[in-house]
mmCIF file of C-alpha atoms in Angstrom:
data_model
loop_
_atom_site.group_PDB
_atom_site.id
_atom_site.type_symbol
_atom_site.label_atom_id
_atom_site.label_comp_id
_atom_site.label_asym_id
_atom_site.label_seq_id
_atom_site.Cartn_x
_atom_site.Cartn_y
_atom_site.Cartn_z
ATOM 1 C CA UNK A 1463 -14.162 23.326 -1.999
ATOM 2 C CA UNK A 1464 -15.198 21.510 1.340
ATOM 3 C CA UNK A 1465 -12.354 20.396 3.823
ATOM 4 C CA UNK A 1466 -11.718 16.620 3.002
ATOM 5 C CA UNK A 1467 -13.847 14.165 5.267
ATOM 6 C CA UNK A 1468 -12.702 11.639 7.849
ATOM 7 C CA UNK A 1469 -11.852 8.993 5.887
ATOM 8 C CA UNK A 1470 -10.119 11.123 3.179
ATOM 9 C CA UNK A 1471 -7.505 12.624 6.329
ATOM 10 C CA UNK A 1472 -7.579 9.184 7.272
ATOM 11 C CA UNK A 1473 -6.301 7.568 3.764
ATOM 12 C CA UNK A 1474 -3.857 10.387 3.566
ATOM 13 C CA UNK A 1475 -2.354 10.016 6.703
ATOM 14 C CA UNK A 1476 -1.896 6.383 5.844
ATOM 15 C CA UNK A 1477 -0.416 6.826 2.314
ATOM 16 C CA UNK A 1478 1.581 9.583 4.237
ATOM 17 C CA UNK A 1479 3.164 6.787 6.748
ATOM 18 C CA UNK A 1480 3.516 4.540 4.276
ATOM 19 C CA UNK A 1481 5.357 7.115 1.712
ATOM 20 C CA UNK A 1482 7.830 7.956 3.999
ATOM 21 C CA UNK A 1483 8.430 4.142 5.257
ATOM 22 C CA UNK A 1484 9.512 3.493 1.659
ATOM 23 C CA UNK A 1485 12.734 5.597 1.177
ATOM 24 C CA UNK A 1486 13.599 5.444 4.135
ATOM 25 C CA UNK A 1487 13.295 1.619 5.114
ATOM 26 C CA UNK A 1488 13.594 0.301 1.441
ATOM 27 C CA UNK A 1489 14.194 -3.202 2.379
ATOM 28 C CA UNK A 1490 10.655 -3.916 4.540
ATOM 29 C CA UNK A 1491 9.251 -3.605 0.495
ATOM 30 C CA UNK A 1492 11.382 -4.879 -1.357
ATOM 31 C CA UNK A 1493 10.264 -8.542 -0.847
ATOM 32 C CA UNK A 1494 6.950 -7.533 -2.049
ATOM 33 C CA UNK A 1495 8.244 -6.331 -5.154
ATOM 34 C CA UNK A 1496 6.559 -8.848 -7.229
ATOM 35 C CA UNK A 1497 9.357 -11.310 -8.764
ATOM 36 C CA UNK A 1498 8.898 -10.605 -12.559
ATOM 37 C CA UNK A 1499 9.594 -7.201 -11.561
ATOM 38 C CA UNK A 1500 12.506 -7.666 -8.325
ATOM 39 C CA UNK A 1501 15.096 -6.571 -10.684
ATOM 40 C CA UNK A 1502 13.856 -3.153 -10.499
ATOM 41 C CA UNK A 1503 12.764 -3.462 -6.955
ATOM 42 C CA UNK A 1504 14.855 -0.234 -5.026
ATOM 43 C CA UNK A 1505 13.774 2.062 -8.187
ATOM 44 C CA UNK A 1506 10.011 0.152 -7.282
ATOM 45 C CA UNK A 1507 9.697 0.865 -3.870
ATOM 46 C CA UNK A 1508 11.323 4.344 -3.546
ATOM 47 C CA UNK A 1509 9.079 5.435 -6.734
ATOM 48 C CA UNK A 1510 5.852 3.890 -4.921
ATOM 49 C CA UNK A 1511 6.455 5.939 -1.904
ATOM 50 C CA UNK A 1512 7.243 9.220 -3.489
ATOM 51 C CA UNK A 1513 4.026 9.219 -4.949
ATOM 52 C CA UNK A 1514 2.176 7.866 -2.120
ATOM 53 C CA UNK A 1515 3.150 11.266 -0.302
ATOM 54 C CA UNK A 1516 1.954 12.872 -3.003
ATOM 55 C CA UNK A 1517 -1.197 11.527 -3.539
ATOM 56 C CA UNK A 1518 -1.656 12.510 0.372
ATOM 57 C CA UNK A 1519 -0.885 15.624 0.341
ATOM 58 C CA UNK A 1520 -3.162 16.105 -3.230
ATOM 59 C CA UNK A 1521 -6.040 14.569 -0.773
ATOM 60 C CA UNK A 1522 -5.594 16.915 1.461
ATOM 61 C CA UNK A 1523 -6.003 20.154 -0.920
ATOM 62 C CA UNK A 1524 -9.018 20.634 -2.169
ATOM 63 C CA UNK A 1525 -7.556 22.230 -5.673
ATOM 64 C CA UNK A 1526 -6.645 18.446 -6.155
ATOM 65 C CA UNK A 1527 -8.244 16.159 -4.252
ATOM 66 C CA UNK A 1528 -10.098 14.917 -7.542
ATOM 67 C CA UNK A 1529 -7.071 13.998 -9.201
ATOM 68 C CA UNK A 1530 -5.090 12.688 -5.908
ATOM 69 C CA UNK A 1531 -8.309 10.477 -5.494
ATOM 70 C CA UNK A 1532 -7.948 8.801 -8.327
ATOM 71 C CA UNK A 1533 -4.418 8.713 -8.470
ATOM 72 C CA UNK A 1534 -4.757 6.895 -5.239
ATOM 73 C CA UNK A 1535 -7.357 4.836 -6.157
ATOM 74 C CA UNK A 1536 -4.713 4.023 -8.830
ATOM 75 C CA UNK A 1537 -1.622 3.453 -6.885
ATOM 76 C CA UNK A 1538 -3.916 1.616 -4.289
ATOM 77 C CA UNK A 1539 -5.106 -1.141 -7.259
ATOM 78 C CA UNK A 1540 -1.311 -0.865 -8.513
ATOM 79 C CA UNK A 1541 0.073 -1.958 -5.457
ATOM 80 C CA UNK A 1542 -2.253 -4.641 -4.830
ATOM 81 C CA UNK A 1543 0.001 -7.594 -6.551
ATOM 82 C CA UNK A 1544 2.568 -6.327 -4.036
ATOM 83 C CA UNK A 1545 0.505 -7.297 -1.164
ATOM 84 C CA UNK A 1546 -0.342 -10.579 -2.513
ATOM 85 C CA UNK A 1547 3.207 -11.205 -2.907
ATOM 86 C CA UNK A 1548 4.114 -10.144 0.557
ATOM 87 C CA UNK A 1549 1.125 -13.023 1.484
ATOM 88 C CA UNK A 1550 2.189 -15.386 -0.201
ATOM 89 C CA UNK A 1551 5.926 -15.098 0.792
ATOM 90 C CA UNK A 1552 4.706 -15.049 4.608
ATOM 91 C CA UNK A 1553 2.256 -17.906 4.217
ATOM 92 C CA UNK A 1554 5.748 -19.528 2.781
ATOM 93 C CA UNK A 1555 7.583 -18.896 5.589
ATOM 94 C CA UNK A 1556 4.598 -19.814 7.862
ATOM 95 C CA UNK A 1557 4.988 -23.340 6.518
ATOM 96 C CA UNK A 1558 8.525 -23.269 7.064
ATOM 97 C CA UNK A 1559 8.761 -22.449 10.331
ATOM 98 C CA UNK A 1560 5.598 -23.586 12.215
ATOM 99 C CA UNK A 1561 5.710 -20.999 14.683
ATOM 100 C CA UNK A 1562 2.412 -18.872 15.999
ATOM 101 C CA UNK A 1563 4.221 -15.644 15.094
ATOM 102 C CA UNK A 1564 5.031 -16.433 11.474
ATOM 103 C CA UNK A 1565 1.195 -17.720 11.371
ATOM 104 C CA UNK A 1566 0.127 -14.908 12.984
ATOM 105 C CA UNK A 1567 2.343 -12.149 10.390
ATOM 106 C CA UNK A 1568 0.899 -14.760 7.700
ATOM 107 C CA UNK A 1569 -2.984 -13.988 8.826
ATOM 108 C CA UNK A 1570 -2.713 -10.151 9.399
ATOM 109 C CA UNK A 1571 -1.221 -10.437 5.738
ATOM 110 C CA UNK A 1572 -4.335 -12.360 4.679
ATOM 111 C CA UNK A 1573 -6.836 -9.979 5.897
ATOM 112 C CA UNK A 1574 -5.146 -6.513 4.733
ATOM 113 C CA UNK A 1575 -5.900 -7.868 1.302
ATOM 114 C CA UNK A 1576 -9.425 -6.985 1.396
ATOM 115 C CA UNK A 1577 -9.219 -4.318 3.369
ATOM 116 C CA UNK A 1578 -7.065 -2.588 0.262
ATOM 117 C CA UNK A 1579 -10.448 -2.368 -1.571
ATOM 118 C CA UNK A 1580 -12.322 0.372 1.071
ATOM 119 C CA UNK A 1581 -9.018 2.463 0.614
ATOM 120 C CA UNK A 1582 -9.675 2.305 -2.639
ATOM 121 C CA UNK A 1583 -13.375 3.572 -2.336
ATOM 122 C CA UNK A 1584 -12.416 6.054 -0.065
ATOM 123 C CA UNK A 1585 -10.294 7.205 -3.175
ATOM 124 C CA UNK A 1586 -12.461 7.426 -5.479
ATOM 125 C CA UNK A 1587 -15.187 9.123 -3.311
ATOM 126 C CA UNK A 1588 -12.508 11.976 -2.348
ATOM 127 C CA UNK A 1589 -12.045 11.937 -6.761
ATOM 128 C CA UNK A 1590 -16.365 12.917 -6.894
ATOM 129 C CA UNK A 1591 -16.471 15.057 -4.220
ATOM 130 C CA UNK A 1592 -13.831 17.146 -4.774
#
């Protein structure tokens, strides 16, 4: 099997970064946990990152990038309501307190949401190719 692309290393690395943030900085995510399901937020977050490092390390063998890929592509989609959450608690705050930084934190939040959807492409070409 081929060597994984660009932007296959590239969505690793990220999930990578990302899976280690969680366990060891649990409290950056768990505000994002959304709030039918913030009494199970610690369990959430440290579960979401454990298999974020393994879905990129899976992308980067070639024995299971087809499964990784679409277990990212599946963790990416999962996540997604977390992110929305974590918007609209910023825009919140944003409103609150009128400053140009929470603004600012309130706009990058705005547009990573669509920028979730090419990781999620990414995944599921890494799932075809193989």
């Amino acid at each position: 099997m081929p060597r994984p692309d660009l932007p296959t290393t590239g969505l690793a690395a990220l999930l990578l970064a990302s899976g280690v943030i969680h366990p060891v900085r649990p409290r950056v995510f768990e505000p994002m946990v959304p709030t039918p399901l913030r009494q199970h937020d610690r369990l959430l977050v440290k579960g979401s990152g454990v298999a974020e490092i393994a879905c990129a390390a899976g992308l980067l063998v070639p024995a299971t990038r087809p499964v990784a890929g679409w277990a990212s592509a599946a963790l990416l989609a999962g996540v997604f309501p977390a992110n929305v959450q974590m918007s609209i608690d910023h825009g919140r705050r944003a409103q609150r307190k009128r400053t140009p930084q929470a603004v600012g934190v309130f706009a990058g939040t705005l547009a990573r949401l669509p920028l979730q959807w090419p990781s999620v492409r990414v995944a599921l070409r890494a799932a075809q190719r193989g």
